[in-house]
Amino acid sequence: MMNAIILFVALPLFAAFLLPIMGKFFKRGFDTFIFLVVLFLIFLSLYMLIKPPAMPYVYKMGGWPLPFGITWLLDSLSVFMLFVVNLITFFAAVYSIDYMKQYTCKWKYYCLLMLLLAGLNGVALSADLFNVFIFLEITSIASYALVAYGTGREETEASFKYMVLGSVASAFILLGIAVIYAKTSTLNMFDMARAMPQGADSLKLKLFIATLFITGFGLKAALVPFHSWLPDAHPSAPAPISAMLSGVVIKVIGVYALIRIMFNIFSLNPVISELLLALGGLSMFVGVVLAIGQWDFKRLLAYHSISQIGYVVCGIALGTPLGIAGGLFHLLNHSVFKSLLFLNAGSVEYACGTRELKKLGNLKEDMPHTSWTSMVASLSIAGVPPLCGFWSKFIIIVALFQANRFFYGSLAILVGLITLGSFLKVQRYIFYRKLSGSLLKVKEAPVFMCLSMAGLAILCVLIGIFFKPILDNVLIPASQSLLGGREYFITLLGI
Amino acid sequence: MILFLMDIVLFLIGLYAVVAHRNLIKKVIGFGIIEYAVNLFFVLAGYKTGADAPIFEKNIPGMIFVDPLPQALVLTSIVIGLGVTALMVALCIRIYQHYGTFDVNRIKDLKG
Amino acid sequence: MKGMSLIVKRITRYTVGLILLFGIYIVLHGHITPGGGFAGGVIIALSFIHLMLAFGREEADKSIKENIISFGEPVGGLMFLSIALIGLAGGVFFFNFFASKGEPFSILSAGIIPLCNIAIALKVASGLFGVFVVLSLFRLSGDKKTDEIKK
């Protein structure tokens, strides 16, 4: 049964290779095929999440014994990441059924989407540092191509910017892997944790490696000094891809890969923790300040992504159980509501042909479903109590105050308030403002787009209501595997 | 040690080309230099003085090989670099079709 | 663009087969000598590129259909993935189901590795040649009209 975890990578890859052949013979039917693939994957990940098989589970490729060969790790953290990835991909794929009718050659789009999914699942599962790098590159290359999918003026420029910075980031990550390999002579992450030199004299080496990794993964995750590509790249992609990029890609190939290395191989030392906290706080503040002046809907959302990723990093870098659980919870919530907001922006653009806030208005009557779903998402990202965003921000802020980080705690509250203001502006300008007749009668988005948005909105509310069981059953075990640190990986060596 | 330092210098030359040059094609070449520097670093990490290539040809016990694993990994990373470079060049051509120039100072529709 | 001079064409006609043969040799001996699927695939692709450079696009199009390229790539990928999936019958992904242990200097050994090499070579050869063909399709004209036609 546990052989099924290879399907997370093998099935999307299989679909991606099958699509070019299908594209020769069929004109339609790709939607159904991709829908079945993602539906199967989401049920598989849900099964893994709800009915945990003997966790943590170590999968050995080709049956090679542990320090050799390629290994995959399925523990409570990676199963959580798998669930997030497949959830957002499912909704993005459903949304694409109608949205991608604007573009030609749908199978090429689906092919790239499946490569993206395979890469993301691979990063979440790998326990071999070089394999992490390879899946990360698959993800990155697919997302470069997807950002440029429209091949217009802006898309190509944004994609080139993203590609140059992303490739430099990959080079930094590979350099970090090379330095670790030179020191430990192994690529298996468990063995690496064992062979990592400890003690005071190894601090310089650790800081050198950590700097390389933080530069690389920070560029991929768009933490603030490295954020300049994100506000261009994310708005230029087609809407479902913006949702994927903001919702999961920056988290999985940025934050998740970084925290795996920092916690489980290095077992977080105070200097790195302080550095990550500072980066997180900076992204939180700068992102939201830059978002205030934006009048392009998707661009505004992209700046808010930078700000919210700052919350996630702040919470996790704290290193306390509550902080890590809050950070992971915010990771889940942010992928749900930010994807929803990007899908909303996609429907507004689909219906009206523009995403300039100043030209829009009065869409509440014309687009009721888009309106209510975006209301839920906006309140959720702003942290209004019964919805999901409130609980995760609340937990992060409480954790910051508990750890006597009063500065970061008050910064988080301030940023939350500015976020609320910014999203009230969005709601007013797009949906509630009375505009005298410049917009013609616009139609509501097609049915699959509405279904996808409604699904995510309901999920927002449900997570907000049932936050306690989710926290106890999913997030606390997931944070345990990070808190276990180096020793946790060393014990896995024996399995 | 001097080899590693020279390699880091090569890395920084590539980084300078990516950051400072205004021509898109030169940026791509700069990325290529970064790529080679990292690959070279990886191969150097597995190098031993006086050791043979890791090919099993003579049945002599106690032969000293250089570490073969980095070489396999570098091959993989070269393939990845090939893919990224091809995509970059294709995109450069697209950008030229739209803007009629390779100069980054004149390609600024977006204000990142 | 009618290709290069007569000397180049003549020499190409003699050497291109040898290059192709050498590529196939590298692929098939990948598990016992240095080389393998990627290196051999690149050499195979280079032989096609050689043909294209010497004779020009139009001539090369007659002998190499683009359909073959766009089929080769997914088929290579599917083949590699299927070999890995068949390993599930032996219990794990990528299980070497033919042989337990490789034997030096013998071609029929090492289980699935030669098959994997062939799959990789198919994918790399068609992929690399595809990249070359696609990049040579672009024309650096810079005006909007050709851009719209290609969409």
mmCIF file of C-alpha atoms in Angstrom, chain B residues 7 13 16 20 24 26 29-30 33 44 50 56 60 64 69 79 81 88 91 109:
data_model
loop_
_atom_site.group_PDB
_atom_site.id
_atom_site.type_symbol
_atom_site.label_atom_id
_atom_site.label_comp_id
_atom_site.label_asym_id
_atom_site.label_seq_id
_atom_site.Cartn_x
_atom_site.Cartn_y
_atom_site.Cartn_z
ATOM 1 C CA ASP B 7 36.209 29.074 -8.327
ATOM 2 C CA ILE B 13 32.359 37.202 -12.253
ATOM 3 C CA TYR B 16 28.626 40.577 -11.926
ATOM 4 C CA ALA B 20 25.629 44.779 -14.194
ATOM 5 C CA LEU B 24 19.982 40.345 -22.163
ATOM 6 C CA LYS B 26 25.165 38.926 -21.827
ATOM 7 C CA ILE B 29 26.127 34.251 -20.703
ATOM 8 C CA GLY B 30 26.699 35.433 -17.137
ATOM 9 C CA ILE B 33 29.403 31.268 -16.095
ATOM 10 C CA LEU B 44 36.490 19.873 -6.993
ATOM 11 C CA GLY B 50 46.878 11.477 -7.366
ATOM 12 C CA PHE B 56 36.704 -0.032 -13.210
ATOM 13 C CA ILE B 60 44.010 -4.130 -9.135
ATOM 14 C CA ILE B 64 42.398 5.132 -5.421
ATOM 15 C CA LEU B 69 29.153 10.813 -7.115
ATOM 16 C CA VAL B 79 21.241 18.978 -18.132
ATOM 17 C CA GLY B 81 21.376 24.218 -17.012
ATOM 18 C CA MET B 88 16.122 31.848 -21.566
ATOM 19 C CA LEU B 91 12.450 34.127 -24.218
ATOM 20 C CA ASP B 109 6.840 48.120 -19.075
#
